[in-house]
Amino acid sequence: MGGYLRTEGFNRSVDHVVRSRSDIGLVGLFNSNYGNCLTYYALYSVLRSKGKSVTLIGSRGPLSFKAFSRMPYPLSDLYYDPEDEGNVACNDLCDVFVLGSDQWLRPNILVRRDYYPLMHWVEDSKPKIGYAVSFGVDRFTSDRGVRIRTGTYLSRFDSVSCREDSGTRIMRDVFGMDCAHVLDPVFLPEPGFYEQLCKGFDARVPGSPYVFSYILDPTAKRMKFVSDAKERLGLAESVNVYDALIKRAKVPEELIGLATWSATVEEWLSFISKSDFFITDSFHGACFAIIMKKQFAVIYESWQWRGQTRLDSLLKMFGLEDRMIDIGDSQKVEKVLGTRIDYKKVDKLVSKERKRSLGWLDKALEQAGSGPHMYNGFGYLEGRIDELMARCADLQSEIDALKASHAYPVLPVGRKIDLEDAKDLGSYLNALRADPGDIVIMMSVTDDASRGWSMARFPEDICPEIPEELPYRSGFAYISDPGSGRCVSDAEGHTKVSYSLGGIALVCESQGFVDIHNHGFSEFTANGSTLRAEGRGLNIAVYSKSERAFVDLVSVDLFAKSTEIVRKKD
């Protein structure tokens, strides 16, 4: 409080305490991912160091920071009011709103969260800043309605910067807005900030030289690479940590014993800080390798690599593109493991970019408080949209009630078509070709695919006019009637397509990737009977015309190298 009193004066300090007011409302997507925890803690700390009072505002539910060994924030700086739907009351508590970094602006996250990250719930009169926001991808792939609504909300921001150079291109080319390219918030604190944070949390750090790996997507090949690198570098031990959000049940059994589990944020930092070589497939892993001046490698497999856009932008900024390794490229592996990074050159670039990024933030904060904000009528239009949406929901309920009373009977799931012997996607689709006139095929994608997928897997005779991007676009929905040669589909986000079959309404609903907690869902409905699949993958439901019932529901993991099918149980 003393620092705030010195920088802001007596009157504002009293207002802050008595009325629980804050200079800044920091809006974020908070979870237990190590990078996520630290990107918000870094931005919060930097804003506090500038003498600003800060309130953290999440999108849903009370904020929790169990990934830390100790609570990093004063409880008074966390906002949660169960009676304040949409956090509208924050308008009376915060003077300026800042949207933090991480992948808030992925199209499917925006749609799933009802555009919450774009702060449509913040009044026109309140300044809005986006610092180092991220689209998470190198192109904004969504339908026209999503683009228009996103652009409208973005136009209300006073200042926006992106953490990837691809993000600045999206802002310019898709939304017609100038946007600065800045560092992720983890780079903004003073040197030594993280060493102080993790001080005293090194009990599990080996006493002998070791290689440390932080792997978001553990595979047998990646973990073998870590083991081989330890031998190649002549190090005594290896310590492997998977992301805090990964559950043991999701990790291949043979890889579970290789990991150090339940590492806290502070322990994770200690493992990096004291390591002799660092291997990762993570954007924030690479960030902290650079911050802590580690010899490191970013690994990937050509068929499976998320985060390429983010990593390309980061490493290019510091001239470290050659630290990325396709673990199948033996020559590149030897070169990277045998070449040391000259951090004198890198540190100069980091210092320069840090100064520029802090300068952008200072200017954005200064301009945000420089004058009154005029009302543009947006709040009124939002209110009218909410009213119309509520009316649409009422009408949909009436429609659902009418469907439920439809004369056609709902039959139990049958097995007229023998699909039991099909073990992978190719053989499964071939089995469906045996009786194309009797079936309707419904497909839904609930997460982005890896690079290893090929459109050749979808035969034209039973999947006519299938969009080329189907397996690559999270939230895609598709219905095919091979007997008639007709099909319907819709684009990324939260989509729903319907198809009329002799008076029976077939509906395929697809919710794409939201965050690491929620990979989306697929829902298939026919005449009131519904099948649902959750988790990432390409989900396929098969409906039999003769039985007037679903006869199968299977899923294929889009991140797996194989196309093995998993049959969903009712």
Coordinates of C-alpha atoms in Angstrom, one line a residue:
M1 CA 0.0 0.0 0.0
G2 CA 2.9 2.3 0.7
G3 CA 4.1 2.2 -2.9
Y4 CA 0.7 2.9 -4.2
L5 CA 0.3 5.9 -1.8
R6 CA 3.6 7.3 -3.0
T7 CA 2.8 7.0 -6.7
E8 CA -1.0 7.8 -6.7
G9 CA -1.5 10.1 -3.8
F10 CA -3.7 10.1 -0.8
N11 CA -7.1 10.6 -2.4
R12 CA -6.8 7.8 -5.0
S13 CA -5.3 5.5 -2.3
V14 CA -8.3 6.0 0.0
D15 CA -10.7 5.4 -3.0
H16 CA -8.9 2.2 -3.8
V17 CA -9.2 0.8 -0.2
V18 CA -12.7 2.1 0.7
R19 CA -14.4 1.4 -2.6
S20 CA -12.3 -1.6 -3.7
R21 CA -11.4 0.3 -6.9
S22 CA -8.5 -0.7 -9.1
D23 CA -6.6 1.2 -11.8
I24 CA -6.6 -1.9 -14.0
G25 CA -8.8 -4.9 -14.5
L26 CA -6.5 -7.6 -15.9
V27 CA -8.7 -10.0 -18.0
G28 CA -7.4 -13.5 -18.6
L29 CA -7.9 -17.1 -19.4
F30 CA -6.4 -18.7 -16.2
N31 CA -5.4 -22.3 -16.0
S32 CA -2.6 -24.6 -14.6
N33 CA -0.4 -24.6 -17.6
Y34 CA 3.0 -23.3 -16.5
G35 CA 3.3 -20.7 -19.3
N36 CA -0.2 -19.5 -18.7
C37 CA 0.5 -19.1 -14.9
L38 CA 3.6 -17.1 -15.5
T39 CA 2.5 -14.9 -18.4
Y40 CA -0.3 -13.4 -16.3
Y41 CA 1.8 -13.3 -13.1
A42 CA 4.5 -11.4 -15.1
L43 CA 2.1 -8.9 -16.5
Y44 CA 0.4 -8.4 -13.2
S45 CA 3.8 -7.8 -11.5
V46 CA 5.0 -5.3 -14.1
L47 CA 1.7 -3.3 -13.8
R48 CA 2.1 -3.3 -10.0
S49 CA 5.7 -2.2 -10.4
K50 CA 4.4 0.9 -12.3
G51 CA 2.3 1.8 -9.2
K52 CA -1.0 0.5 -10.6
S53 CA -3.5 -1.3 -8.5
V54 CA -4.6 -4.4 -10.4
T55 CA -7.7 -6.7 -10.2
L56 CA -7.5 -10.1 -11.9
I57 CA -10.8 -11.0 -13.8
G58 CA -11.4 -14.5 -15.1
S59 CA -14.1 -15.7 -17.4
R60 CA -16.0 -18.1 -15.2
G61 CA -15.9 -19.2 -11.6
P62 CA -13.5 -18.3 -8.7
L63 CA -9.9 -18.0 -9.7
S64 CA -7.5 -20.7 -8.5
F65 CA -3.8 -20.8 -8.6
K66 CA -3.0 -24.3 -7.2
A67 CA -0.2 -24.8 -9.7
F68 CA 1.9 -22.4 -7.6
S69 CA 3.6 -23.6 -4.4
R70 CA 2.4 -20.5 -2.6
M71 CA -0.4 -18.1 -3.5
P72 CA 1.2 -15.4 -5.7
Y73 CA -1.6 -12.9 -5.5
P74 CA -3.3 -11.0 -2.6
L75 CA -6.8 -12.4 -2.3
S76 CA -8.1 -8.8 -2.5
D77 CA -6.8 -8.6 -6.1
L78 CA -8.9 -11.5 -7.3
Y79 CA -12.4 -10.7 -8.6
Y80 CA -15.3 -13.2 -8.4
D81 CA -18.9 -12.5 -7.7
P82 CA -21.3 -15.4 -8.3
E83 CA -24.2 -13.0 -8.7
D84 CA -22.4 -10.9 -11.3
E85 CA -23.1 -12.8 -14.5
G86 CA -20.6 -11.7 -17.2
N87 CA -18.6 -9.6 -14.7
V88 CA -20.5 -6.5 -15.7
A89 CA -20.1 -5.0 -12.2
C90 CA -16.4 -4.7 -12.9
N91 CA -17.2 -1.6 -14.8
D92 CA -17.7 0.1 -11.5
L93 CA -14.5 -1.2 -10.0
C94 CA -11.8 -0.7 -12.7
D95 CA -10.7 2.4 -14.6
V96 CA -8.9 0.6 -17.4
F97 CA -9.3 -3.0 -18.7
V98 CA -6.3 -4.9 -20.1
L99 CA -6.6 -8.2 -22.0
G100 CA -3.7 -10.4 -21.2
S101 CA -1.7 -12.7 -23.5
D102 CA -2.1 -16.4 -24.5
Q103 CA -4.5 -17.7 -27.1
W104 CA -7.6 -15.8 -26.3
L105 CA -8.3 -14.8 -29.9
R106 CA -8.4 -18.3 -31.4
P107 CA -11.7 -18.2 -33.4
N108 CA -13.1 -21.3 -31.8
I109 CA -12.3 -20.0 -28.3
L110 CA -14.0 -16.7 -29.1
V111 CA -17.2 -18.4 -30.3
R112 CA -17.2 -20.9 -27.4
R113 CA -16.7 -18.1 -24.8
D114 CA -19.4 -15.9 -26.5
Y115 CA -16.6 -13.4 -27.4
Y116 CA -15.9 -12.7 -23.7
P117 CA -12.2 -12.1 -24.3
L118 CA -13.1 -9.1 -26.6
M119 CA -14.7 -7.4 -23.6
H120 CA -18.1 -6.6 -25.1
W121 CA -19.2 -6.5 -21.4
V122 CA -17.0 -3.5 -20.7
E123 CA -18.8 -0.2 -21.2
D124 CA -18.0 2.2 -24.1
S125 CA -16.6 4.7 -21.7
K126 CA -13.9 2.4 -20.3
P127 CA -10.5 2.3 -22.0
K128 CA -9.5 -1.2 -23.3
I129 CA -6.0 -2.4 -24.1
G130 CA -4.9 -5.8 -25.5
Y131 CA -1.2 -6.6 -24.6
A132 CA 0.5 -9.3 -26.6
V133 CA -2.8 -11.0 -27.6
S134 CA -2.6 -14.1 -29.6
F135 CA -4.7 -15.8 -32.3
G136 CA -2.8 -19.0 -31.8
V137 CA -2.7 -19.7 -35.5
D138 CA -1.3 -18.0 -38.6
R139 CA -4.7 -17.4 -40.2
F140 CA -8.1 -16.4 -38.9
T141 CA -10.2 -19.3 -40.4
S142 CA -13.8 -18.7 -39.6
D143 CA -17.1 -17.7 -41.3
R144 CA -18.0 -14.2 -42.2
G145 CA -20.3 -13.7 -39.2
V146 CA -17.5 -14.5 -36.7
R147 CA -15.1 -12.2 -38.6
I148 CA -17.5 -9.3 -38.5
R149 CA -18.4 -9.7 -34.9
T150 CA -14.7 -10.1 -33.9
G151 CA -13.7 -7.0 -35.9
T152 CA -16.5 -5.0 -34.3
Y153 CA -15.4 -5.8 -30.8
L154 CA -11.7 -5.2 -31.6
S155 CA -12.6 -1.7 -33.0
R156 CA -13.6 -0.7 -29.4
F157 CA -10.0 -1.3 -28.1
D158 CA -7.9 1.8 -27.6
S159 CA -4.6 -0.1 -28.2
V160 CA -3.8 -3.7 -29.3
S161 CA -0.5 -5.5 -29.7
C162 CA 0.2 -9.1 -30.7
R163 CA 2.9 -11.5 -29.5
E164 CA 3.3 -13.1 -33.0
D165 CA 4.1 -11.4 -36.2
S166 CA 1.4 -13.5 -37.9
G167 CA -1.0 -11.8 -35.5
T168 CA -0.1 -8.4 -36.7
R169 CA -0.8 -9.6 -40.3
I170 CA -4.2 -10.9 -39.2
M171 CA -5.1 -7.6 -37.5
R172 CA -4.0 -5.7 -40.6
D173 CA -5.4 -7.9 -43.4
V174 CA -8.5 -9.3 -41.8
F175 CA -9.6 -6.5 -39.5
G176 CA -7.9 -3.4 -41.0
M177 CA -6.2 -2.4 -37.8
D178 CA -2.6 -1.4 -37.1
C179 CA -1.0 -3.6 -34.4
A180 CA 2.4 -3.7 -32.8
H181 CA 4.5 -6.8 -32.4
V182 CA 5.6 -7.1 -28.8
L183 CA 7.1 -9.7 -26.5
D184 CA 5.1 -12.1 -24.4
P185 CA 4.7 -10.7 -20.9
V186 CA 7.1 -13.3 -19.4
F187 CA 10.0 -11.2 -20.9
L188 CA 8.9 -8.0 -19.2
P189 CA 10.0 -8.3 -15.5
E190 CA 13.5 -7.2 -14.4
P191 CA 16.4 -9.7 -14.7
G192 CA 16.5 -12.0 -11.6
F193 CA 12.7 -11.9 -11.2
Y194 CA 12.2 -15.6 -11.8
E195 CA 15.2 -16.7 -9.9
Q196 CA 13.8 -15.0 -6.9
L197 CA 10.4 -16.6 -7.5
C198 CA 11.8 -20.1 -7.5
K199 CA 14.4 -19.6 -4.7
G200 CA 14.2 -22.4 -2.2
F201 CA 12.2 -24.8 -4.5
D202 CA 15.0 -27.0 -5.7
A203 CA 14.6 -30.0 -3.4
R204 CA 14.0 -32.3 -6.4
V205 CA 16.7 -30.8 -8.6
P206 CA 19.5 -33.4 -9.2
G207 CA 22.9 -32.8 -7.7
S208 CA 24.7 -34.0 -10.8
P209 CA 24.6 -32.5 -14.4
Y210 CA 21.3 -33.2 -16.1
V211 CA 19.1 -32.5 -19.2
F212 CA 15.7 -31.2 -18.4
S213 CA 12.7 -31.7 -20.8
Y214 CA 9.3 -30.0 -20.7
I215 CA 7.0 -31.8 -23.2
L216 CA 3.4 -30.8 -23.9
D217 CA 2.7 -33.8 -26.2
P218 CA 4.8 -36.7 -24.9
T219 CA 5.4 -39.5 -27.4
A220 CA 7.8 -42.5 -27.3
K221 CA 10.0 -40.9 -30.0
R222 CA 10.3 -37.6 -28.2
M223 CA 11.2 -39.2 -24.9
K224 CA 13.8 -41.4 -26.6
F225 CA 15.2 -38.2 -28.1
V226 CA 15.6 -36.8 -24.6
S227 CA 17.4 -40.0 -23.4
D228 CA 19.7 -40.1 -26.5
A229 CA 20.5 -36.4 -26.0
K230 CA 21.5 -37.0 -22.4
E231 CA 24.0 -39.7 -23.7
R232 CA 25.2 -37.5 -26.6
L233 CA 25.8 -34.6 -24.2
G234 CA 27.5 -36.7 -21.6
L235 CA 25.1 -35.7 -18.8
A236 CA 24.5 -37.9 -15.8
E237 CA 20.7 -37.6 -15.5
S238 CA 17.5 -36.5 -17.2
V239 CA 14.5 -34.9 -15.6
N240 CA 11.2 -34.9 -17.5
V241 CA 8.1 -32.8 -16.7
Y242 CA 4.9 -33.0 -18.7
D243 CA 2.5 -30.1 -18.6
A244 CA 0.6 -29.6 -15.3
L245 CA -2.7 -29.9 -17.3
I246 CA -1.9 -33.4 -18.6
K247 CA -3.6 -36.2 -16.6
R248 CA -1.8 -39.5 -16.2
A249 CA -4.7 -41.3 -17.9
K250 CA -3.9 -39.4 -21.1
V251 CA -0.3 -40.4 -21.2
P252 CA 0.8 -43.7 -22.8
E253 CA 1.5 -46.2 -20.0
E254 CA 5.1 -46.7 -21.0
L255 CA 5.8 -43.0 -20.6
I256 CA 4.2 -42.4 -17.2
G257 CA 7.2 -43.6 -15.2
L258 CA 9.6 -41.3 -17.1
A259 CA 8.1 -38.1 -15.7
T260 CA 8.5 -36.1 -12.5
W261 CA 4.8 -35.5 -11.6
S262 CA 3.1 -32.7 -9.7
A263 CA 5.9 -30.1 -10.2
T264 CA 4.7 -26.7 -9.1
V265 CA 5.4 -23.5 -11.1
E266 CA 8.3 -22.7 -8.8
E267 CA 9.8 -26.2 -9.1
W268 CA 9.4 -26.0 -12.9
L269 CA 11.4 -22.8 -13.0
S270 CA 14.1 -24.3 -10.7
F271 CA 14.4 -27.3 -13.1
I272 CA 15.0 -25.0 -16.0
S273 CA 17.3 -22.6 -14.1
K274 CA 19.7 -25.3 -12.9
S275 CA 19.7 -27.6 -16.0
D276 CA 22.7 -28.1 -18.2
F277 CA 20.6 -28.5 -21.4
F278 CA 16.8 -27.9 -21.9
I279 CA 14.6 -29.7 -24.4
T280 CA 11.0 -28.6 -25.1
D281 CA 8.2 -28.6 -27.6
S282 CA 6.5 -25.6 -25.9
F283 CA 6.4 -21.9 -26.7
H284 CA 6.7 -20.8 -23.1
G285 CA 9.4 -23.5 -22.6
A286 CA 11.4 -21.8 -25.3
C287 CA 10.7 -18.4 -23.7
F288 CA 12.2 -19.4 -20.4
A289 CA 15.1 -21.1 -22.1
I290 CA 16.0 -17.7 -23.5
I291 CA 15.3 -15.8 -20.3
M292 CA 17.4 -18.1 -18.3
K293 CA 20.1 -18.3 -21.0
K294 CA 20.0 -22.1 -21.4
Q295 CA 21.5 -24.2 -24.1
F296 CA 18.3 -25.6 -25.6
A297 CA 16.5 -27.3 -28.4
V298 CA 12.8 -27.1 -29.5
I299 CA 11.8 -30.5 -30.9
Y300 CA 8.9 -31.6 -33.0
E301 CA 7.8 -34.5 -35.3
S302 CA 6.8 -33.5 -38.8
W303 CA 3.4 -35.2 -38.5
Q304 CA 2.5 -33.6 -35.1
W305 CA 3.4 -30.2 -34.0
R306 CA 1.2 -27.6 -32.4
G307 CA 2.5 -24.1 -31.6
Q308 CA 4.6 -23.7 -34.8
T309 CA 3.3 -20.2 -35.5
R310 CA 4.2 -19.0 -32.0
L311 CA 7.6 -20.7 -32.0
D312 CA 8.6 -19.5 -35.4
S313 CA 7.8 -15.9 -34.5
L314 CA 9.7 -16.1 -31.1
L315 CA 12.8 -17.7 -32.3
K316 CA 13.1 -15.6 -35.5
M317 CA 13.0 -12.4 -33.3
F318 CA 16.2 -13.5 -31.6
G319 CA 17.9 -15.2 -34.4
L320 CA 17.5 -18.7 -32.9
E321 CA 15.5 -20.4 -35.7
D322 CA 18.2 -23.1 -36.0
R323 CA 17.3 -24.4 -32.5
M324 CA 14.2 -26.1 -33.8
I325 CA 14.7 -29.8 -34.6
D326 CA 12.6 -32.3 -36.5
I327 CA 13.7 -35.3 -34.5
G328 CA 13.8 -37.3 -37.7
D329 CA 16.5 -35.1 -39.1
S330 CA 19.7 -36.7 -37.7
Q331 CA 22.0 -34.1 -39.3
K332 CA 20.1 -31.2 -37.7
V333 CA 20.1 -33.0 -34.3
E334 CA 23.8 -33.4 -34.3
K335 CA 24.3 -29.8 -35.3
V336 CA 22.1 -28.3 -32.6
L337 CA 23.3 -30.6 -29.8
G338 CA 26.9 -29.7 -30.8
T339 CA 26.5 -25.9 -31.2
R340 CA 26.4 -23.5 -28.2
I341 CA 24.2 -20.4 -28.2
D342 CA 26.1 -17.1 -27.9
Y343 CA 23.9 -15.3 -25.4
K344 CA 25.9 -12.0 -25.6
K345 CA 24.2 -11.4 -29.0
V346 CA 20.8 -12.8 -27.9
D347 CA 20.8 -10.7 -24.7
K348 CA 21.2 -7.5 -26.6
L349 CA 18.2 -8.4 -28.8
V350 CA 16.1 -9.4 -25.7
S351 CA 17.0 -6.1 -24.0
K352 CA 16.1 -4.1 -27.1
E353 CA 12.8 -5.8 -27.6
R354 CA 11.9 -5.7 -23.9
K355 CA 12.5 -1.9 -23.8
R356 CA 10.4 -1.5 -26.9
S357 CA 7.6 -3.7 -25.5
L358 CA 7.5 -1.9 -22.2
G359 CA 7.5 1.4 -24.1
W360 CA 4.4 0.3 -26.0
L361 CA 2.7 -0.7 -22.7
D362 CA 3.5 2.6 -21.0
K363 CA 2.2 4.6 -24.0
A364 CA -1.0 2.5 -24.1
L365 CA -1.6 3.1 -20.4
E366 CA -0.9 6.8 -20.7
Q367 CA -3.2 7.3 -23.6
A368 CA -5.9 5.3 -22.0
G369 CA -6.2 7.8 -19.2
S370 CA -5.6 10.9 -21.3
G371 CA -9.2 11.9 -21.9
P372 CA -12.9 11.0 -21.8
H373 CA -14.3 8.1 -23.9
M374 CA -17.4 8.9 -26.0
Y375 CA -20.3 6.6 -26.2
N376 CA -20.8 5.0 -29.6
G377 CA -24.1 3.3 -29.0
F378 CA -22.5 -0.2 -28.9
G379 CA -23.9 -1.0 -25.5
Y380 CA -27.4 -0.4 -26.7
L381 CA -27.0 -2.6 -29.7
E382 CA -25.5 -5.3 -27.4
G383 CA -28.6 -5.1 -25.3
R384 CA -30.9 -5.5 -28.3
I385 CA -28.8 -8.5 -29.6
D386 CA -29.2 -10.2 -26.2
E387 CA -33.0 -9.7 -26.3
L388 CA -33.2 -11.2 -29.7
M389 CA -30.9 -14.1 -28.8
A390 CA -33.1 -14.8 -25.8
R391 CA -36.2 -14.8 -28.1
C392 CA -34.4 -17.2 -30.5
A393 CA -33.7 -19.5 -27.5
D394 CA -37.4 -19.5 -26.6
L395 CA -38.3 -20.4 -30.2
Q396 CA -35.7 -23.1 -30.3
S397 CA -37.2 -24.7 -27.2
E398 CA -40.6 -24.7 -28.8
I399 CA -39.2 -26.3 -31.9
D400 CA -37.4 -29.0 -29.8
A401 CA -40.7 -29.7 -28.0
L402 CA -42.5 -30.2 -31.4
K403 CA -39.7 -32.5 -32.6
A404 CA -40.0 -34.6 -29.4
S405 CA -43.7 -35.2 -30.1
H406 CA -43.0 -36.3 -33.7
A407 CA -44.8 -39.5 -34.8
Y408 CA -41.7 -41.5 -35.8
P409 CA -40.6 -43.9 -33.1
V410 CA -37.1 -43.7 -31.6
L411 CA -35.5 -47.1 -32.1
P412 CA -32.6 -48.5 -30.1
V413 CA -29.1 -48.4 -31.6
G414 CA -28.8 -51.3 -34.0
R415 CA -26.1 -53.1 -36.0
K416 CA -27.5 -53.8 -39.5
I417 CA -24.1 -52.8 -41.1
D418 CA -21.2 -55.0 -39.9
L419 CA -18.5 -52.6 -39.0
E420 CA -16.9 -54.5 -36.1
D421 CA -13.9 -55.8 -38.2
A422 CA -12.9 -52.2 -39.2
K423 CA -9.9 -51.1 -37.1
D424 CA -8.7 -47.9 -38.8
L425 CA -10.4 -45.1 -40.7
G426 CA -9.6 -46.4 -44.2
S427 CA -11.1 -49.9 -43.6
Y428 CA -14.1 -48.3 -41.7
L429 CA -15.0 -46.0 -44.7
N430 CA -14.5 -48.9 -47.1
A431 CA -16.9 -51.0 -45.0
L432 CA -19.5 -48.2 -45.3
R433 CA -19.3 -48.5 -49.1
A434 CA -20.9 -51.9 -49.0
D435 CA -24.4 -50.4 -48.6
P436 CA -24.2 -46.6 -49.4
G437 CA -27.9 -46.3 -50.2
D438 CA -29.0 -47.2 -46.6
I439 CA -26.8 -44.9 -44.6
V440 CA -26.2 -41.3 -43.8
I441 CA -22.7 -40.4 -42.6
M442 CA -22.3 -37.6 -40.0
M443 CA -18.9 -36.2 -39.2
S444 CA -17.7 -33.7 -36.6
V445 CA -14.1 -32.4 -35.9
T446 CA -13.5 -31.3 -32.3
D447 CA -9.8 -30.4 -32.5
D448 CA -7.2 -29.3 -35.1
A449 CA -5.5 -32.2 -37.0
S450 CA -1.8 -32.9 -37.3
R451 CA 0.1 -32.6 -40.5
G452 CA 0.0 -36.3 -41.2
W453 CA -3.6 -36.3 -42.4
S454 CA -4.5 -36.8 -46.1
M455 CA -7.8 -36.1 -47.9
A456 CA -7.3 -39.4 -49.8
R457 CA -8.8 -41.2 -46.8
F458 CA -12.3 -39.9 -47.6
P459 CA -13.7 -41.8 -50.7
E460 CA -15.7 -39.5 -53.0
D461 CA -18.5 -42.0 -53.5
I462 CA -19.6 -41.9 -49.9
C463 CA -18.2 -38.5 -48.9
P464 CA -19.1 -36.3 -51.9
E465 CA -17.8 -32.8 -52.0
I466 CA -16.1 -33.1 -48.7
P467 CA -14.3 -29.8 -47.9
E468 CA -10.6 -30.2 -48.1
E469 CA -10.1 -28.5 -44.8
L470 CA -12.6 -30.8 -42.9
P471 CA -10.0 -32.7 -40.7
Y472 CA -7.9 -29.6 -40.2
R473 CA -10.6 -27.2 -38.9
S474 CA -11.7 -27.5 -35.3
G475 CA -15.5 -27.3 -35.1
F476 CA -16.3 -28.5 -38.6
A477 CA -19.6 -30.3 -39.1
Y478 CA -20.5 -32.5 -42.2
I479 CA -23.4 -34.7 -43.2
S480 CA -23.3 -37.0 -46.3
D481 CA -26.2 -39.0 -47.9
P482 CA -24.2 -41.2 -50.3
G483 CA -27.4 -42.7 -51.8
S484 CA -28.5 -39.3 -53.1
G485 CA -25.0 -37.8 -53.5
R486 CA -26.0 -34.8 -51.4
C487 CA -24.1 -33.3 -48.5
V488 CA -24.1 -30.3 -46.1
S489 CA -21.3 -28.7 -44.1
D490 CA -20.4 -25.7 -42.1
A491 CA -17.2 -23.9 -41.0
E492 CA -15.1 -23.6 -37.9
G493 CA -16.2 -22.6 -34.5
H494 CA -19.5 -23.8 -32.9
T495 CA -21.4 -25.1 -35.8
K496 CA -24.6 -27.0 -36.5
V497 CA -25.8 -28.4 -39.8
S498 CA -29.1 -30.2 -40.5
Y499 CA -30.4 -32.5 -43.2
S500 CA -34.0 -33.6 -43.9
L501 CA -34.5 -37.3 -44.6
G502 CA -38.1 -38.2 -45.4
G503 CA -39.5 -36.1 -42.6
I504 CA -36.8 -37.0 -40.1
A505 CA -34.4 -34.1 -39.1
L506 CA -30.7 -35.2 -38.9
V507 CA -28.6 -32.7 -37.0
C508 CA -24.8 -32.7 -36.6
E509 CA -23.5 -30.2 -34.0
S510 CA -19.8 -29.6 -33.6
Q511 CA -18.0 -27.6 -30.9
G512 CA -14.3 -27.1 -31.6
F513 CA -11.3 -26.8 -29.3
V514 CA -11.8 -24.3 -26.5
D515 CA -8.8 -24.8 -24.2
I516 CA -6.8 -27.6 -22.8
H517 CA -9.6 -28.4 -20.4
N518 CA -12.2 -28.6 -23.1
H519 CA -11.4 -30.1 -26.5
G520 CA -15.0 -29.7 -27.6
F521 CA -17.8 -32.1 -28.3
S522 CA -19.8 -33.7 -31.2
E523 CA -23.5 -34.3 -31.0
F524 CA -25.6 -36.2 -33.5
T525 CA -29.4 -36.2 -33.4
A526 CA -32.0 -38.0 -35.4
N527 CA -35.7 -37.9 -34.6
G528 CA -35.1 -37.0 -31.0
S529 CA -32.3 -39.7 -30.4
T530 CA -28.9 -38.2 -29.6
L531 CA -25.4 -39.5 -29.6
R532 CA -22.6 -37.5 -28.0
A533 CA -18.8 -37.7 -28.1
E534 CA -16.4 -35.5 -26.2
G535 CA -12.7 -35.1 -26.5
R536 CA -10.4 -34.3 -29.4
G537 CA -10.9 -36.2 -32.7
L538 CA -12.9 -36.8 -35.8
N539 CA -16.2 -38.3 -34.7
I540 CA -18.4 -40.3 -37.1
A541 CA -22.0 -41.3 -36.6
V542 CA -23.7 -43.6 -39.0
Y543 CA -27.5 -43.5 -39.4
S544 CA -29.5 -46.4 -41.0
K545 CA -32.5 -45.3 -43.2
S546 CA -34.0 -48.8 -43.0
E547 CA -33.8 -49.0 -39.2
R548 CA -34.5 -45.3 -38.6
A549 CA -31.7 -45.4 -36.0
F550 CA -28.1 -44.8 -35.4
V551 CA -26.0 -47.9 -35.9
D552 CA -22.5 -46.7 -34.9
L553 CA -20.4 -44.0 -33.4
V554 CA -16.6 -44.0 -33.7
S555 CA -13.8 -41.6 -33.1
V556 CA -10.3 -41.1 -34.5
D557 CA -7.6 -39.1 -32.7
L558 CA -6.4 -36.4 -35.1
F559 CA -3.1 -36.0 -33.2
A560 CA -2.2 -39.7 -33.5
K561 CA 0.0 -40.9 -36.3
S562 CA -2.2 -43.8 -37.0
T563 CA -5.9 -43.6 -37.9
E564 CA -7.1 -46.3 -35.4
I565 CA -10.8 -46.0 -34.6
V566 CA -12.2 -46.1 -31.1
R567 CA -15.9 -47.1 -30.8
K568 CA -17.9 -45.0 -28.5
K569 CA -20.0 -46.8 -25.9
D570 CA -23.6 -45.6 -25.2

